[in-house]
mmCIF file of C-alpha atoms in Angstrom:
data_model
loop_
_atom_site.group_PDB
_atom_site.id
_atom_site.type_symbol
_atom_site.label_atom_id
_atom_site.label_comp_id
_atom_site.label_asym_id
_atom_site.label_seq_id
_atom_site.Cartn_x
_atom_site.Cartn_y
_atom_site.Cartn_z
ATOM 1 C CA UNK Y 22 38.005 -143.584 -63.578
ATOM 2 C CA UNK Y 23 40.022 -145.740 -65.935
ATOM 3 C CA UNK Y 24 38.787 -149.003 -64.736
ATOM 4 C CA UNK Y 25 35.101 -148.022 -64.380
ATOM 5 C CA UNK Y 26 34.385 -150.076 -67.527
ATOM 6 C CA UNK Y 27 33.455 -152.868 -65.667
ATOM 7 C CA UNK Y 28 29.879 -151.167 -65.701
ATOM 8 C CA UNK Y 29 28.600 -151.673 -69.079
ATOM 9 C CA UNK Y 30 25.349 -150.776 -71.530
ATOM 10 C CA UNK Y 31 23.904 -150.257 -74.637
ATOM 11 C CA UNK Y 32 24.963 -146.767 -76.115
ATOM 12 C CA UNK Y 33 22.797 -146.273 -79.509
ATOM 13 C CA UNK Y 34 23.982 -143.367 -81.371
ATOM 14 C CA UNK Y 35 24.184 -142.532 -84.360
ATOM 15 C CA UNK Y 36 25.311 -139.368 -86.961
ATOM 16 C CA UNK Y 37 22.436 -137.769 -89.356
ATOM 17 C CA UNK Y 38 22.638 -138.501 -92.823
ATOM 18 C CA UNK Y 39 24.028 -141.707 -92.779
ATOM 19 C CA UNK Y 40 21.632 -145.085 -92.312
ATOM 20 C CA UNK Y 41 22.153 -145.311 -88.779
ATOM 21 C CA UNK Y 42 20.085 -144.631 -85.935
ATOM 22 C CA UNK Y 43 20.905 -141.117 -83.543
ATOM 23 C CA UNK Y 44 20.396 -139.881 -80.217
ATOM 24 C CA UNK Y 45 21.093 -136.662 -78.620
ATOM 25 C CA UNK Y 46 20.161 -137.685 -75.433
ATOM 26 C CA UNK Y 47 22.531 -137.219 -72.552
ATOM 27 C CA UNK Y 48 24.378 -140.479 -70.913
ATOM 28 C CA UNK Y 49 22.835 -140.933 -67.371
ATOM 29 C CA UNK Y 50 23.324 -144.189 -65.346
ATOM 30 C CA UNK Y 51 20.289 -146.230 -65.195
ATOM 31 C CA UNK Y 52 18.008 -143.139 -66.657
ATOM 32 C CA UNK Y 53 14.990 -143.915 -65.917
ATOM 33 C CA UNK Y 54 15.697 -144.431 -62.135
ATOM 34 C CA UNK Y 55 18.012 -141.930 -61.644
ATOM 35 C CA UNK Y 56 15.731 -138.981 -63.284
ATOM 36 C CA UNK Y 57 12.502 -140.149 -61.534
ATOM 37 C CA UNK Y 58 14.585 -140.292 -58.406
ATOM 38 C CA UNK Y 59 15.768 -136.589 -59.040
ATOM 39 C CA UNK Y 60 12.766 -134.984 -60.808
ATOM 40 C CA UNK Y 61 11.649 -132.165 -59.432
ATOM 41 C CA UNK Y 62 8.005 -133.457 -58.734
ATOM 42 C CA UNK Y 63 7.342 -135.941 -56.012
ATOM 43 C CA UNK Y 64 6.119 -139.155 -56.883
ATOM 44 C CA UNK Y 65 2.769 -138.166 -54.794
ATOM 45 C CA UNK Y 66 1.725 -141.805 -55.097
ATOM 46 C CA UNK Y 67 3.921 -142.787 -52.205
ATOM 47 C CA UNK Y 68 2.325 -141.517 -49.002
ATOM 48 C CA UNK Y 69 5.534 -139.121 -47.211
ATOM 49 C CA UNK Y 70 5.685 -136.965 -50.157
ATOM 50 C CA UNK Y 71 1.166 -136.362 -50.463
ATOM 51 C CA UNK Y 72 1.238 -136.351 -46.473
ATOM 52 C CA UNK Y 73 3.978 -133.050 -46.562
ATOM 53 C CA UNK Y 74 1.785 -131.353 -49.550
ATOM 54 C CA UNK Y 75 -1.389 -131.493 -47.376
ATOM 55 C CA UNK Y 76 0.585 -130.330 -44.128
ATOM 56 C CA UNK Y 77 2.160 -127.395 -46.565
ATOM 57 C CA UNK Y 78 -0.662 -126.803 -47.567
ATOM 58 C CA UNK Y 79 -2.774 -126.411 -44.291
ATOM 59 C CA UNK Y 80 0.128 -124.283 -43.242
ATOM 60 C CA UNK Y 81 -0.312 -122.288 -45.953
ATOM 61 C CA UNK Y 82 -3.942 -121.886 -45.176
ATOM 62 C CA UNK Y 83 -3.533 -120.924 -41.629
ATOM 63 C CA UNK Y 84 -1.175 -118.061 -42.910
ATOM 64 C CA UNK Y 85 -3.450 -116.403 -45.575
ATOM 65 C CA UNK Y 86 -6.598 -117.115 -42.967
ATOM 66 C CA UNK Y 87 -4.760 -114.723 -40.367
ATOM 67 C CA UNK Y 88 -2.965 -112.016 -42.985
ATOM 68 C CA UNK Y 89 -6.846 -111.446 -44.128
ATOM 69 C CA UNK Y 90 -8.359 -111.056 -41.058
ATOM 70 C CA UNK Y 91 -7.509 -107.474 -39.479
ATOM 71 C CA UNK Y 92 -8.342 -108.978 -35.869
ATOM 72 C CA UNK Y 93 -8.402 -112.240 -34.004
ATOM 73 C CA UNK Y 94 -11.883 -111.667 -33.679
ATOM 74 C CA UNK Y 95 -12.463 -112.242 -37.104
ATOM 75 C CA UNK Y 96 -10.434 -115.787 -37.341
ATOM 76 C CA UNK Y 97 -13.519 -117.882 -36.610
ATOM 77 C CA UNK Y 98 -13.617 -121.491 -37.193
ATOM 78 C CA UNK Y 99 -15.779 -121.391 -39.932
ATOM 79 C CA UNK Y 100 -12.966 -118.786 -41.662
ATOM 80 C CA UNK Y 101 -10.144 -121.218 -41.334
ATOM 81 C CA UNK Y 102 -12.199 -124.456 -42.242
ATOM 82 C CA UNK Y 103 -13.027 -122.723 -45.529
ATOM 83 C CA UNK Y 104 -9.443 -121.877 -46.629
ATOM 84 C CA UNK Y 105 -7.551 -125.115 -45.711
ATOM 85 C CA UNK Y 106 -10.774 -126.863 -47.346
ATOM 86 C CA UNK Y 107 -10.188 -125.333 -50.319
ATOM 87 C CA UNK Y 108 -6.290 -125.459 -50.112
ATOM 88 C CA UNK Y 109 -5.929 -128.951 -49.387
ATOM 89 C CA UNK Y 110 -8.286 -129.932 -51.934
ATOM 90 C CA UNK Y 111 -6.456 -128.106 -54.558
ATOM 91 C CA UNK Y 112 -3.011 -129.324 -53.315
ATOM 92 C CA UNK Y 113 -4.429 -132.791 -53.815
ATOM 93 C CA UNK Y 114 -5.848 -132.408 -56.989
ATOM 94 C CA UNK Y 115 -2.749 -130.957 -58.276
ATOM 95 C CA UNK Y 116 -1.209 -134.532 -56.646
ATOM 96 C CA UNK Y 117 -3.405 -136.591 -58.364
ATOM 97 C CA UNK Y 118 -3.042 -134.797 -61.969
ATOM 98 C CA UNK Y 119 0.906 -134.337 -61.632
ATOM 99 C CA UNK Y 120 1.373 -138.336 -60.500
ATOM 100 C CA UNK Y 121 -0.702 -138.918 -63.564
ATOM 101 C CA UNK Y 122 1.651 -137.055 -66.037
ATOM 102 C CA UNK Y 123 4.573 -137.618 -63.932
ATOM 103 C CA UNK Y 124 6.197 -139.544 -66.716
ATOM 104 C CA UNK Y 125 5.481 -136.988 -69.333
ATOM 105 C CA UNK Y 126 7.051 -134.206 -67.692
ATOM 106 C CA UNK Y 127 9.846 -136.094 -66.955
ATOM 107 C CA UNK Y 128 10.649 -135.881 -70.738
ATOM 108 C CA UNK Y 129 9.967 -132.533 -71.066
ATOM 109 C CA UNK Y 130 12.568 -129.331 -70.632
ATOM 110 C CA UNK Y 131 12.327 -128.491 -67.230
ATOM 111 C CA UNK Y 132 10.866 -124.812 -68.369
ATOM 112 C CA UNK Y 133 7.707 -126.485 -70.228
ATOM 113 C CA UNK Y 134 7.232 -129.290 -66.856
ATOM 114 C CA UNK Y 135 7.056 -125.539 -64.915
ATOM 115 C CA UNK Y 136 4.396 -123.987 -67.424
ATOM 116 C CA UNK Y 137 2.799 -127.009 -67.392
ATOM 117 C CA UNK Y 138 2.377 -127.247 -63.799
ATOM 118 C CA UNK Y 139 1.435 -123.507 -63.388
ATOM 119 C CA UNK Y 140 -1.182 -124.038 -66.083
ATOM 120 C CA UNK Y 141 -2.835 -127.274 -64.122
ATOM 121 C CA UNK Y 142 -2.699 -125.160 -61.092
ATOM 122 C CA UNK Y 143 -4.059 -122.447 -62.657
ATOM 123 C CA UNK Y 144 -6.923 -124.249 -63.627
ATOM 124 C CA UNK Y 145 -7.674 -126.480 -60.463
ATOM 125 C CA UNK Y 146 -8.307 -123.135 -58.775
ATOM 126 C CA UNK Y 147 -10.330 -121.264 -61.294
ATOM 127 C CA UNK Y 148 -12.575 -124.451 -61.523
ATOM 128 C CA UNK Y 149 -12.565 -124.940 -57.587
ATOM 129 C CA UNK Y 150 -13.419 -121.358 -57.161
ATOM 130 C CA UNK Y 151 -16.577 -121.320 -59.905
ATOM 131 C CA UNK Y 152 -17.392 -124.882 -57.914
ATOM 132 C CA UNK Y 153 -17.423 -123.179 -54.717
ATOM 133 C CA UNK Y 154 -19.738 -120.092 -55.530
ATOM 134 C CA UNK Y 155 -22.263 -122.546 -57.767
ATOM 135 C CA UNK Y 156 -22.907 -124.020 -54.536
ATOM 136 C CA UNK Y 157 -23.457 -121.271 -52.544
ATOM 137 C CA UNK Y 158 -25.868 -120.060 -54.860
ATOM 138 C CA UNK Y 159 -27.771 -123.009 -54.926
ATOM 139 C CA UNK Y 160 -27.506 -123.604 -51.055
ATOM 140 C CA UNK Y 161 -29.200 -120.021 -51.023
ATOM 141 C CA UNK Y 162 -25.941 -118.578 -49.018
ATOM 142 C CA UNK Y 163 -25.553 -115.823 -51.008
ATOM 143 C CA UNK Y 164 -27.452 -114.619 -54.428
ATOM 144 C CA UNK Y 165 -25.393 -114.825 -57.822
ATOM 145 C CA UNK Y 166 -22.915 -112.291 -58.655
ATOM 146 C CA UNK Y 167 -20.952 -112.360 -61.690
ATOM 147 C CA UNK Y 168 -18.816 -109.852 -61.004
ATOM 148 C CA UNK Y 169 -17.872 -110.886 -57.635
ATOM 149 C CA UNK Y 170 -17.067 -113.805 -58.815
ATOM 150 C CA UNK Y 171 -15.030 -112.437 -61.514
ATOM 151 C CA UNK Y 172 -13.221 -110.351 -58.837
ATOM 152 C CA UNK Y 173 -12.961 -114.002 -56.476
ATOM 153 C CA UNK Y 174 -11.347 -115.939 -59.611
ATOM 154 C CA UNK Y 175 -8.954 -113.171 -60.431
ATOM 155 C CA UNK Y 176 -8.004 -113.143 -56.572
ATOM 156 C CA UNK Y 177 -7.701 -116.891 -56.273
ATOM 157 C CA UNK Y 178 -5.786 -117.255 -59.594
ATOM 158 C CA UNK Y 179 -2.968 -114.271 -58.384
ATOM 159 C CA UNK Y 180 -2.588 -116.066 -54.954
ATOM 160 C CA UNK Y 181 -2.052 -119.325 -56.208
ATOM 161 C CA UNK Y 182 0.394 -117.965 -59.064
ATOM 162 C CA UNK Y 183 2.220 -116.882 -56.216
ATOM 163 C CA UNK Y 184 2.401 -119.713 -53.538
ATOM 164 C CA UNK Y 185 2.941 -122.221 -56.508
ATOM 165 C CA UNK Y 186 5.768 -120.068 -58.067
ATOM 166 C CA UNK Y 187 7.303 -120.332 -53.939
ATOM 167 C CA UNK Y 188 6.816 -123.931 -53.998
ATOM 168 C CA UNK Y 189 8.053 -124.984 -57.554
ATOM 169 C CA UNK Y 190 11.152 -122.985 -57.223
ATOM 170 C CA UNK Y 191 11.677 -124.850 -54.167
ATOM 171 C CA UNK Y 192 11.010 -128.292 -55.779
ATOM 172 C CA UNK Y 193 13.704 -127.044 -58.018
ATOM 173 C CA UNK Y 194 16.251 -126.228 -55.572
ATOM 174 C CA UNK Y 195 15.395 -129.320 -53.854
ATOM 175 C CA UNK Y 196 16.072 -131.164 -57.666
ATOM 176 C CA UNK Y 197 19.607 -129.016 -58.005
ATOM 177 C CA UNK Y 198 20.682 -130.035 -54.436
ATOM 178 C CA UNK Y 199 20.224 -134.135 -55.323
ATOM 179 C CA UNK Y 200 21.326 -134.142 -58.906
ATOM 180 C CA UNK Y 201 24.412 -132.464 -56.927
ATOM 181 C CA UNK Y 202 24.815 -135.051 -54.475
ATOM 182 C CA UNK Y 203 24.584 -137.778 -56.252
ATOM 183 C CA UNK Y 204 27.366 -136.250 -58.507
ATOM 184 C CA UNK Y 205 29.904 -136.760 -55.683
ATOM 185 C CA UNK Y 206 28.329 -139.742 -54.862
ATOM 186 C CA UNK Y 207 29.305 -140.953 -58.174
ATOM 187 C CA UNK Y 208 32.378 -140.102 -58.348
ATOM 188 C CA UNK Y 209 32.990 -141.835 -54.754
ATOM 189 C CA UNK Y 210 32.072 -144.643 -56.369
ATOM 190 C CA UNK Y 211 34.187 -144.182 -59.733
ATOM 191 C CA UNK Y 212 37.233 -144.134 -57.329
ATOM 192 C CA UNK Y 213 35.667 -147.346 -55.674
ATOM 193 C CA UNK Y 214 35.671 -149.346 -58.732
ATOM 194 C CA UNK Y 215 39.202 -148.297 -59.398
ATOM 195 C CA UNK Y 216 40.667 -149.753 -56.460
ATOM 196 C CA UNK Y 217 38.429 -152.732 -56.212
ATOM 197 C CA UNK Y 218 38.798 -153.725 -60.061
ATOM 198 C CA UNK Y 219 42.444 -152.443 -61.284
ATOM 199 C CA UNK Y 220 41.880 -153.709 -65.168
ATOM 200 C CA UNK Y 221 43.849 -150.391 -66.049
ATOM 201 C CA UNK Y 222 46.576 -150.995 -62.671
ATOM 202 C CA UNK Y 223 46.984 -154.673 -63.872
ATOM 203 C CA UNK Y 224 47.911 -154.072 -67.677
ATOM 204 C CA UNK Y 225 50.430 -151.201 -66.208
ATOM 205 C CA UNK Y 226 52.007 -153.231 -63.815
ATOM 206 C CA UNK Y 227 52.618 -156.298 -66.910
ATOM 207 C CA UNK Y 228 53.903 -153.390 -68.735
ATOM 208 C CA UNK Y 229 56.256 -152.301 -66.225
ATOM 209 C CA UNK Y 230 57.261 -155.481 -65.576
ATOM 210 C CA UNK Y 231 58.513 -155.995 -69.205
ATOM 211 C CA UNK Y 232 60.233 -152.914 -68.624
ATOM 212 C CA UNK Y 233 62.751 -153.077 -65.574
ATOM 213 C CA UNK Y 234 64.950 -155.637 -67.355
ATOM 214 C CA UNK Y 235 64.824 -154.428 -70.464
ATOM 215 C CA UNK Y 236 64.672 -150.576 -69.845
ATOM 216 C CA UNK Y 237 64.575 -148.815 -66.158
ATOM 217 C CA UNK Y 238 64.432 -145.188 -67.973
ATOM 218 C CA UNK Y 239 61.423 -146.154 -69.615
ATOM 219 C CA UNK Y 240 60.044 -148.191 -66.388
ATOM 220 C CA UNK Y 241 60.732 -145.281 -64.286
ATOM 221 C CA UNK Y 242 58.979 -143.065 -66.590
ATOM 222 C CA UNK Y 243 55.991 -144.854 -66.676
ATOM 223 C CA UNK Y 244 56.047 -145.193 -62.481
ATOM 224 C CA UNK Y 245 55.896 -141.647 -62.506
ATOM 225 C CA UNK Y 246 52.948 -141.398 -65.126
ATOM 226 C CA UNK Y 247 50.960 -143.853 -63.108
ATOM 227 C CA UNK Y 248 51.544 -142.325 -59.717
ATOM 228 C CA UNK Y 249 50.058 -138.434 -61.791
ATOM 229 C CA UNK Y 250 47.119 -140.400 -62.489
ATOM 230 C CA UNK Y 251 46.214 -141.907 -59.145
ATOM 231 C CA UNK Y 252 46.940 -138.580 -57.346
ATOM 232 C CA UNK Y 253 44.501 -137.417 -59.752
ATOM 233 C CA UNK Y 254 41.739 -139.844 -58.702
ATOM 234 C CA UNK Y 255 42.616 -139.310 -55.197
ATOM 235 C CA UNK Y 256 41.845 -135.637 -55.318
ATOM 236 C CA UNK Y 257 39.249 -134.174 -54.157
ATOM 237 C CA UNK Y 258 36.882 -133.296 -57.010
ATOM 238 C CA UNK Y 259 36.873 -129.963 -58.382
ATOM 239 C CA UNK Y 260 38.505 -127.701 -61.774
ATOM 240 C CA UNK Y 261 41.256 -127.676 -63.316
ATOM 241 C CA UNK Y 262 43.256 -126.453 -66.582
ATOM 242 C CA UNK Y 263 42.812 -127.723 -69.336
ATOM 243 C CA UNK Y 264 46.480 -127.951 -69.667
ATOM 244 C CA UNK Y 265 46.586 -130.066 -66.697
ATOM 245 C CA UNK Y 266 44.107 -131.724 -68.087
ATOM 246 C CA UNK Y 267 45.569 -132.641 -71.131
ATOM 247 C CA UNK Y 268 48.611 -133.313 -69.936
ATOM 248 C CA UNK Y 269 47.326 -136.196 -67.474
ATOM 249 C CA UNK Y 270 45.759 -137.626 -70.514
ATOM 250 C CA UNK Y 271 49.223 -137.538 -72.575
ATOM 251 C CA UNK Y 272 50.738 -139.252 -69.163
ATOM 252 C CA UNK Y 273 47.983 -142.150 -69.549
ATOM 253 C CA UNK Y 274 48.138 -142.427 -73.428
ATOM 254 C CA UNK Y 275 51.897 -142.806 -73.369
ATOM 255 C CA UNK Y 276 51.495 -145.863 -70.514
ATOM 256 C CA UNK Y 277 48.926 -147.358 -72.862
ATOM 257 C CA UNK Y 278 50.692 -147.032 -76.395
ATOM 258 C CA UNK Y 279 54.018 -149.010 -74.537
ATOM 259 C CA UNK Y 280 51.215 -151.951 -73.821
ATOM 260 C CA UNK Y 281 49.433 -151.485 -77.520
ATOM 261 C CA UNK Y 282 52.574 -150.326 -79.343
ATOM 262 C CA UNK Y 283 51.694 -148.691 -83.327
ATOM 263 C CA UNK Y 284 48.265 -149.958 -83.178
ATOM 264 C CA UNK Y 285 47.342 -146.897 -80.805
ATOM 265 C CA UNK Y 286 47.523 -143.821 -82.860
ATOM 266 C CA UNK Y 287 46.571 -140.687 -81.538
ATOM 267 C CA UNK Y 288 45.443 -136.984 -83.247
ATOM 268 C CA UNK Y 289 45.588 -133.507 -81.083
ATOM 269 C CA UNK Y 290 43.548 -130.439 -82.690
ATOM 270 C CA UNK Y 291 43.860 -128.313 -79.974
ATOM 271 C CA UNK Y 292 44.307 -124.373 -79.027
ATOM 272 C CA UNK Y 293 47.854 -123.696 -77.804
ATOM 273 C CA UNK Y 294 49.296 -124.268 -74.260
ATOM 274 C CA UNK Y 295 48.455 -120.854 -73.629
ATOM 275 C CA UNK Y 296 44.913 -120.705 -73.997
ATOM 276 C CA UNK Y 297 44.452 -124.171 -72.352
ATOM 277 C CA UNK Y 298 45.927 -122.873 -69.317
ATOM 278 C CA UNK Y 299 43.197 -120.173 -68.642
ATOM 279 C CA UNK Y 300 40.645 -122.356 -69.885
ATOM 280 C CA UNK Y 301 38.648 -124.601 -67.111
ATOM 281 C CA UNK Y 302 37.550 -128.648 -66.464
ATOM 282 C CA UNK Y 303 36.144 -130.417 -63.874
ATOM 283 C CA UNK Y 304 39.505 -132.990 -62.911
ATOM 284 C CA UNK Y 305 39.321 -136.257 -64.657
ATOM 285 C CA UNK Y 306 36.823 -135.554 -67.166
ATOM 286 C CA UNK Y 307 38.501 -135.642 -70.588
ATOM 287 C CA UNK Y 308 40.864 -138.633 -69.272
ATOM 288 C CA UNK Y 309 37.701 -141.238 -69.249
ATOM 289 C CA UNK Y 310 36.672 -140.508 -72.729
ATOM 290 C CA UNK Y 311 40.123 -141.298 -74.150
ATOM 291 C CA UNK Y 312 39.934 -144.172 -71.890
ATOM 292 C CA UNK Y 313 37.066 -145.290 -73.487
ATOM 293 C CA UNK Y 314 38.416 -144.897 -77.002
ATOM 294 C CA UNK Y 315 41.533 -147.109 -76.563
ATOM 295 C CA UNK Y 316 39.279 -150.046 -74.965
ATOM 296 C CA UNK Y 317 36.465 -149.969 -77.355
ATOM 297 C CA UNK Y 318 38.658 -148.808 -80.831
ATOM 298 C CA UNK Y 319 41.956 -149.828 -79.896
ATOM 299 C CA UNK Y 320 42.459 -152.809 -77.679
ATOM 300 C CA UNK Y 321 39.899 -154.967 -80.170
ATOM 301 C CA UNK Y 322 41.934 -154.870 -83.258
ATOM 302 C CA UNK Y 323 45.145 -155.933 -84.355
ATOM 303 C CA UNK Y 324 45.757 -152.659 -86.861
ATOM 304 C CA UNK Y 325 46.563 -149.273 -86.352
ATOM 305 C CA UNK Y 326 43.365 -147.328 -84.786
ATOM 306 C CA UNK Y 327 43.351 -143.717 -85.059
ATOM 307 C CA UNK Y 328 41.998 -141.152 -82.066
ATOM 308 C CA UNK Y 329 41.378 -137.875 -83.095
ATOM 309 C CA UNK Y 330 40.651 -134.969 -79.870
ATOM 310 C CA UNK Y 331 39.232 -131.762 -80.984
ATOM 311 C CA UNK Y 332 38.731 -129.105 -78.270
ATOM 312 C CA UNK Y 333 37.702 -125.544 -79.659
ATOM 313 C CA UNK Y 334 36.094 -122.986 -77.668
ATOM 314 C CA UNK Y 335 33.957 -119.404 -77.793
ATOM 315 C CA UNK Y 336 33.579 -116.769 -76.353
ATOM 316 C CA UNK Y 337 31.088 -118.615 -73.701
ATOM 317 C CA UNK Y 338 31.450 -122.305 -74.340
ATOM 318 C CA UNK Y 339 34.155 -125.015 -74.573
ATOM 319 C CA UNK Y 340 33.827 -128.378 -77.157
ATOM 320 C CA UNK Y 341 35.511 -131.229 -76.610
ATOM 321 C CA UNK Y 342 35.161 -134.358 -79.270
ATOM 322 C CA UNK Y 343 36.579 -137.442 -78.992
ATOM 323 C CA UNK Y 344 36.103 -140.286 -81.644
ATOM 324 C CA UNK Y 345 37.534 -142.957 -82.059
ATOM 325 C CA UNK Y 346 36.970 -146.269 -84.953
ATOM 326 C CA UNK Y 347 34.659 -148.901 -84.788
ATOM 327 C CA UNK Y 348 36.218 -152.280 -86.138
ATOM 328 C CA UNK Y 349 34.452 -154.292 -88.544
ATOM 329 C CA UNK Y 350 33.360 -157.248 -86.529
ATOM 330 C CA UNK Y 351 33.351 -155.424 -83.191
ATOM 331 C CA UNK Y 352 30.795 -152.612 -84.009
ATOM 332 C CA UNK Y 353 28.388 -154.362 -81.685
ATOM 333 C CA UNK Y 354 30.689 -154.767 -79.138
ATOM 334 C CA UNK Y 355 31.533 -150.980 -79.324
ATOM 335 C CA UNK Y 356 28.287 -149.889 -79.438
ATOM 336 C CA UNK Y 357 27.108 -152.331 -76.219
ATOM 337 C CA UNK Y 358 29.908 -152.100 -74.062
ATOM 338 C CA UNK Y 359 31.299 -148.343 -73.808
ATOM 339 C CA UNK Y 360 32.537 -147.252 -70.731
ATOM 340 C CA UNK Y 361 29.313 -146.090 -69.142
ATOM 341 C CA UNK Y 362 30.410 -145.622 -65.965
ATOM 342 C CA UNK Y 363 32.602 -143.113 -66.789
ATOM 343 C CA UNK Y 364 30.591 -141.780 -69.166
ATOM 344 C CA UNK Y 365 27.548 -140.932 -67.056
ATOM 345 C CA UNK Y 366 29.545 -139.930 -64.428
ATOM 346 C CA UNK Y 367 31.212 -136.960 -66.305
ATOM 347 C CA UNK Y 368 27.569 -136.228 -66.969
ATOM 348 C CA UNK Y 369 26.203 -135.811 -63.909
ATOM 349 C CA UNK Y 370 29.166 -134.276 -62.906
ATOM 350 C CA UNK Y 371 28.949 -131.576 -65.531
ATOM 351 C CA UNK Y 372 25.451 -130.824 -64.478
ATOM 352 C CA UNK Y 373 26.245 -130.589 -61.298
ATOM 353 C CA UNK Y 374 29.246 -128.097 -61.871
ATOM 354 C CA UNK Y 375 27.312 -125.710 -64.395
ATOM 355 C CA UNK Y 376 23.538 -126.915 -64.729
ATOM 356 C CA UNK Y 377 21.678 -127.722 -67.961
ATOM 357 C CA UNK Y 378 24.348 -125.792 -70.160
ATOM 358 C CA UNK Y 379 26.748 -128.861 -69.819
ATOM 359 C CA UNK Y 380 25.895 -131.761 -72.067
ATOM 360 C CA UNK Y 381 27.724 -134.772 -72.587
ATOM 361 C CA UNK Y 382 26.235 -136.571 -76.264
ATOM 362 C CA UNK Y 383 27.266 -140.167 -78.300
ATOM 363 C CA UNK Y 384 26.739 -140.925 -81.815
ATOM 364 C CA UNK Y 385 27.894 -143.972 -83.272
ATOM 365 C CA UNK Y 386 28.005 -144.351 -87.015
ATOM 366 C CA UNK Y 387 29.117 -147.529 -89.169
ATOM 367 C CA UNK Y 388 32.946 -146.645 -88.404
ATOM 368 C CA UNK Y 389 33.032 -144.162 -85.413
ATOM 369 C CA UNK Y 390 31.957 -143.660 -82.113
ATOM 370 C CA UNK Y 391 32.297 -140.344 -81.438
ATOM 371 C CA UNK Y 392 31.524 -138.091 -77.707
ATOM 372 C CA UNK Y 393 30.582 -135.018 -77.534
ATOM 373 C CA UNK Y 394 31.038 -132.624 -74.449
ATOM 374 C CA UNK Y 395 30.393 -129.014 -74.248
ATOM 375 C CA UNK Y 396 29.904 -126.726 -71.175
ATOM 376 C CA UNK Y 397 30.417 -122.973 -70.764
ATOM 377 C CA UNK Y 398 33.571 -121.340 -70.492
ATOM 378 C CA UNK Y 399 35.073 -120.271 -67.578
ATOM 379 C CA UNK Y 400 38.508 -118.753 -67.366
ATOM 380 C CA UNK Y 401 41.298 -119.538 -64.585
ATOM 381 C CA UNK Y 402 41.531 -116.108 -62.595
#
């Protein structure tokens, strides 16, 4: 939460129109590892992963071996040697070319990776298949037919359409089911860091210190704001209102502006309490952000540093920016050390709660850092 900071990289963003670089590209923790780990296609180089393809797909031979022969009779040896040779060998050639483009597809929306799999597939077997007859024409094991072969290809192409369809919507379930783990194993560790490096618990307690002597209204206050906050990271993850939401984040702005005094200056643009109550958030999302902004545009300048918070939704979608300045003479330190943690946490977290709709961006121009989250709307029945 709060003190995840003490994770830190390189955010380059930037806004259009301005000379400055931009990305739109969500914030992941350690991207490259974490979306090969996830990806939806094996890594077939590694020898568990080719070793259940070629068991699948000798399965998958014995099963269309006996659903196309009307007896047992007609299950010879020969039958069965013929469809899991031909299975197996386009299961592994599929291997082979996927492990090739692995890292392409990887870049790619998950609906073009699909196509292009299906299209590699496609074309394994209608190669495979023309292979096939060519030699038993020139073995003399049958005599050419073009139309039976056009009738074989045709055949092959529908069956394989439909096993890979089965077995890429399963590679995607299987991808859902570990971007969603990891999620909550995330956030397991987000609470971790919190309790083994208190940067946000020390300043608080300093603060509250100052405060007992001089004024026990105030340091009561801010005892109660502190103990909202760490019942929130002790909950178990799920929604809640925005209200709620917002409200946590007032609690944790008002313990920081008693430690940063004028210099923290913050700007609400947001629907009335009303609407926020019906509207939904994964718990401890918005907090982080803000979090971010008074570490990286507040706490490294001796002036007044403005926050602005902008949430607006649709009729199917909620936005939520946060920006916040960028010092002269600590623009590099903005842009290098944001609170990633945090930051790729509420990602995966938001694609775990409602898929690829969720999105969590970061542009950084000359003066602002700025994040931008948006997910679909869901109300609070």
């Amino acid at each position: 939460m709060w003190s995840s900071s003490v994770r830190k990289h390189k955010i380059n963003a930037s806004i259009a129109n301005s000379p400055k670089k931009q990305t739109n590209k969500p914030v992941v923790p350690n991207a490259s590892v974490e979306i090969d780990h996830a990806f939806f296609i094996p890594r077939f180089s590694e020898g568990r992963a080719l070793v259940r393809l070629i068991v699948l797909a000798s399965l998958l031979a014995l099963f269309f071996a006996l659903s196309t022969s009307s007896s047992f009779e007609m299950l010879t040896w020969e039958r069965l040697f013929v469809f899991t040779f031909f299975m197996n060998w386009v299961a592994v050639s599929f291997a082979i070319v996927a492990e090739f483009l692995r890292q392409r597809l990887m870049r790619w929306s998950r609906i073009r990776a699909v196509f292009v799999c299906y299209t590699i597939i496609a074309v394994i077997v209608v190669v495979y298949t023309i292979l096939v007859n060519t030699i038993e024409v020139l073995t003399h094991l049958k005599p050419w037919d073009s139309l039976a072969l056009q009738e074989q290809v045709i055949h092959h192409l529908v069956l394989a359409m439909i096993i890979s369809g089965v077995v890429l919507h399963y590679l995607y379930m299987r991808e859902q089911l570990l971007i969603r783990e990891r999620a909550e194993l995330f956030a397991r560790l987000d609470t971790l860091q919190a309790r083994i490096h208190p940067h946000f618990l020390f300043n608080s307690m300093n603060t509250l210190l100052s405060l007992i002597e001089t004024d026990s209204h105030q340091a009561g206050a801010v005892v109660e704001d502190l103990s909202a906050l760490f019942r929130a990271s002790l909950q178990s993850s799920g929604e809640v209102t925005l209200a709620d939401e917002v409200m946590l984040c007032r609690r944790y702005l008002a313990i920081e502006s008693l430690r940063l005094g004028e210099r923290l200056q913050v700007e609400w643009h947001i629907p009335d309490e009303s609407i926020l109550k019906v509207l939904k958030i994964p718990s401890l999302t918005l907090q982080p952000l803000l979090e971010n902004a008074v570490v990286h545009g507040v706490e490294v300048s001796a002036n007044k540093s403005l926050i602005t918070v902008l949430i607006e939704w649709a009729a199917d979608e909620i936005k939520i920016v946060v920006t916040n300045p960028i010092h002269m003479g600590n623009a590099n330190h903005s842009g290098r050390s944001g609170n990633q943690m945090a930051l790729s946490n509420i990602h995966e977290r938001l694609q775990a709660q409602y898929g690829t709709t969720a999105r969590l961006t970061t542009h950084r121009a000359r003066e602002f850092f700025t994040a931008y989250l948006c997910y679909p709307f869901t109300r609070n029945v």
